[in-house]
Amino acid sequence: MSFIRKNKFIILAIGIFLIIIILAFQIVSMFFPKEGTALYGDRLKGIEEVELSNSQLTKIESTLKEDGAVKKIDASVAGKILEVIITVQDDTNLDTAKGLNTKILDLLSKKEKEFYDIQIFIKKDTEANDFPIIGYKHHEKDTFSWTKDRGDQ
């Protein structure tokens, strides 16, 4: 008992400090409730079953490079989105460029097509009225939707 009487101010300061720490933690968790959760939440649930490997991305790149219309290609995965950036030859027309999407889809399994959204950016090194174009396929859809053709503007 005498210890408490002699050190009552120190014990009181430690108690107040602990209360302030607990209140600060509560206030921080009130303003930032989801701190520490995954960036994509649970949207990536099941990605382990249909994960696209680097070898698959390399296969997509090499298969498209075999096409005479393709100069350069870069394929990457960000979450549930397969992004393919293609630079085509300057003499490639719009229909040929849009046809590259079928080659990409042929290289993916049914499960992969049903899980991943696919974005295709097609551009030329030179300035052209009808390029760049962007194609997008939602994982629940079977076809690509393309940006409006710019040739008639």
Coordinates of C-alpha atoms in Angstrom, one line a residue:
M1 CA 0.0 0.0 0.0
S2 CA 2.8 2.4 0.8
F3 CA 4.3 1.8 -2.7
I4 CA 1.0 3.0 -4.3
R5 CA 0.9 6.1 -2.0
K6 CA 4.5 7.0 -2.8
N7 CA 4.1 6.5 -6.6
K8 CA 0.5 7.6 -7.1
F9 CA 1.4 10.3 -9.7
I10 CA 3.5 7.8 -11.8
I11 CA 0.8 5.2 -11.6
L12 CA -1.8 7.8 -12.6
A13 CA 0.3 9.0 -15.5
I14 CA 0.8 5.4 -16.8
G15 CA -3.0 4.8 -16.5
I16 CA -3.8 8.0 -18.4
F17 CA -1.2 7.1 -21.1
L18 CA -2.7 3.6 -21.5
I19 CA -6.2 5.1 -21.9
I20 CA -5.0 7.6 -24.5
I21 CA -3.3 4.8 -26.5
I22 CA -6.5 2.7 -26.4
L23 CA -8.7 5.7 -27.5
A24 CA -6.2 6.6 -30.3
F25 CA -6.4 3.0 -31.6
Q26 CA -10.2 3.1 -31.5
I27 CA -10.2 6.4 -33.4
V28 CA -7.8 5.2 -36.0
S29 CA -9.8 2.0 -36.6
M30 CA -13.0 4.1 -36.9
F31 CA -11.5 6.3 -39.6
F32 CA -9.6 3.5 -41.4
P33 CA -11.8 0.4 -40.9
K34 CA -10.5 -1.7 -43.8
E35 CA -6.8 -1.1 -43.4
G36 CA -4.9 -4.3 -44.0
T37 CA -7.5 -6.0 -46.3
A38 CA -6.5 -7.2 -49.7
L39 CA -6.4 -4.6 -52.5
Y40 CA -8.9 -6.6 -54.6
G41 CA -11.0 -7.8 -51.7
D42 CA -12.5 -11.3 -52.5
R43 CA -12.8 -10.6 -56.2
L44 CA -9.7 -12.8 -56.8
K45 CA -11.1 -15.8 -55.1
G46 CA -10.4 -18.9 -57.1
I47 CA -7.5 -17.3 -59.1
E48 CA -5.2 -20.1 -58.0
E49 CA -7.2 -22.5 -60.1
V50 CA -7.0 -20.6 -63.3
E51 CA -3.8 -18.6 -62.8
L52 CA -2.1 -17.5 -66.0
S53 CA 1.6 -18.5 -65.8
N54 CA 4.5 -16.6 -67.4
S55 CA 4.9 -19.4 -69.9
Q56 CA 1.3 -18.9 -71.1
L57 CA 1.9 -15.2 -71.5
T58 CA 5.1 -16.0 -73.4
K59 CA 3.2 -18.4 -75.6
I60 CA 0.6 -15.7 -76.4
E61 CA 3.4 -13.3 -77.3
S62 CA 5.2 -15.8 -79.5
T63 CA 2.1 -17.0 -81.3
L64 CA 1.0 -13.4 -82.1
K65 CA 4.6 -12.5 -83.2
E66 CA 4.3 -15.3 -85.8
D67 CA 1.6 -13.2 -87.5
G68 CA 3.1 -10.9 -90.0
A69 CA 1.0 -8.0 -88.9
V70 CA 2.5 -7.8 -85.4
K71 CA 5.7 -5.9 -84.7
K72 CA 5.8 -5.9 -80.9
I73 CA 3.6 -7.4 -78.1
D74 CA 3.5 -7.2 -74.4
A75 CA 1.1 -9.4 -72.3
S76 CA 0.6 -9.0 -68.6
V77 CA -1.9 -9.9 -65.9
A78 CA -3.2 -7.4 -63.3
G79 CA -5.6 -9.1 -60.9
K80 CA -8.4 -10.5 -63.1
I81 CA -7.4 -8.6 -66.2
L82 CA -5.3 -9.9 -69.0
E83 CA -3.7 -6.9 -70.7
V84 CA -2.2 -7.3 -74.2
I85 CA -0.5 -4.3 -75.9
I86 CA 0.2 -4.9 -79.6
T87 CA 2.1 -2.7 -82.0
V88 CA 1.2 -3.7 -85.6
Q89 CA 2.9 -3.0 -88.9
D90 CA 2.1 0.4 -90.5
D91 CA 0.3 -1.3 -93.4
T92 CA -2.1 -3.3 -91.2
N93 CA -5.8 -2.5 -91.7
L94 CA -8.4 -2.3 -88.9
D95 CA -10.1 -5.6 -89.6
T96 CA -6.8 -7.5 -89.5
A97 CA -5.8 -5.9 -86.2
K98 CA -9.2 -6.7 -84.7
G99 CA -8.8 -10.3 -85.8
L100 CA -5.9 -10.8 -83.5
N101 CA -8.3 -11.2 -80.6
T102 CA -9.4 -14.7 -81.9
K103 CA -5.8 -15.9 -81.7
I104 CA -5.6 -14.8 -78.1
L105 CA -8.9 -16.5 -77.2
D106 CA -7.7 -19.7 -79.0
L107 CA -4.8 -19.9 -76.6
L108 CA -6.9 -19.6 -73.4
S109 CA -8.9 -22.4 -71.9
K110 CA -12.6 -22.1 -71.3
K111 CA -12.0 -21.6 -67.5
E112 CA -9.6 -18.8 -68.2
K113 CA -12.0 -17.1 -70.6
E114 CA -14.7 -17.3 -68.0
F115 CA -12.5 -15.9 -65.2
Y116 CA -10.4 -13.1 -66.8
D117 CA -11.4 -9.9 -68.4
I118 CA -9.3 -9.3 -71.5
Q119 CA -8.1 -5.9 -72.7
I120 CA -6.3 -5.5 -76.0
F121 CA -4.6 -2.2 -77.0
I122 CA -3.6 -2.1 -80.7
K123 CA -1.5 0.7 -81.9
K124 CA 0.9 1.6 -84.7
D125 CA 4.3 3.3 -84.5
T126 CA 3.2 6.0 -87.0
E127 CA 0.3 8.3 -86.6
A128 CA -2.9 6.9 -88.1
N129 CA -6.5 8.1 -88.1
D130 CA -8.0 4.6 -87.3
F131 CA -5.5 3.7 -84.6
P132 CA -5.1 3.1 -81.6
I133 CA -8.0 0.9 -80.9
I134 CA -9.0 -0.8 -77.7
G135 CA -10.9 -4.1 -77.4
Y136 CA -12.4 -5.4 -74.2
K137 CA -14.0 -8.7 -73.3
H138 CA -15.8 -9.1 -70.0
H139 CA -15.4 -12.6 -68.5
E140 CA -19.2 -13.2 -68.7
K141 CA -19.3 -12.2 -72.4
D142 CA -18.2 -14.2 -75.5
T143 CA -17.3 -11.2 -77.8
F144 CA -15.1 -8.2 -77.7
S145 CA -16.4 -4.7 -77.7
W146 CA -14.2 -2.2 -79.6
T147 CA -13.7 1.5 -79.5
K148 CA -15.5 3.4 -82.2
D149 CA -13.8 3.3 -85.5
R150 CA -12.1 6.7 -86.1
G151 CA -11.8 6.4 -89.9
D152 CA -15.0 8.3 -90.6
Q153 CA -14.4 11.3 -88.3

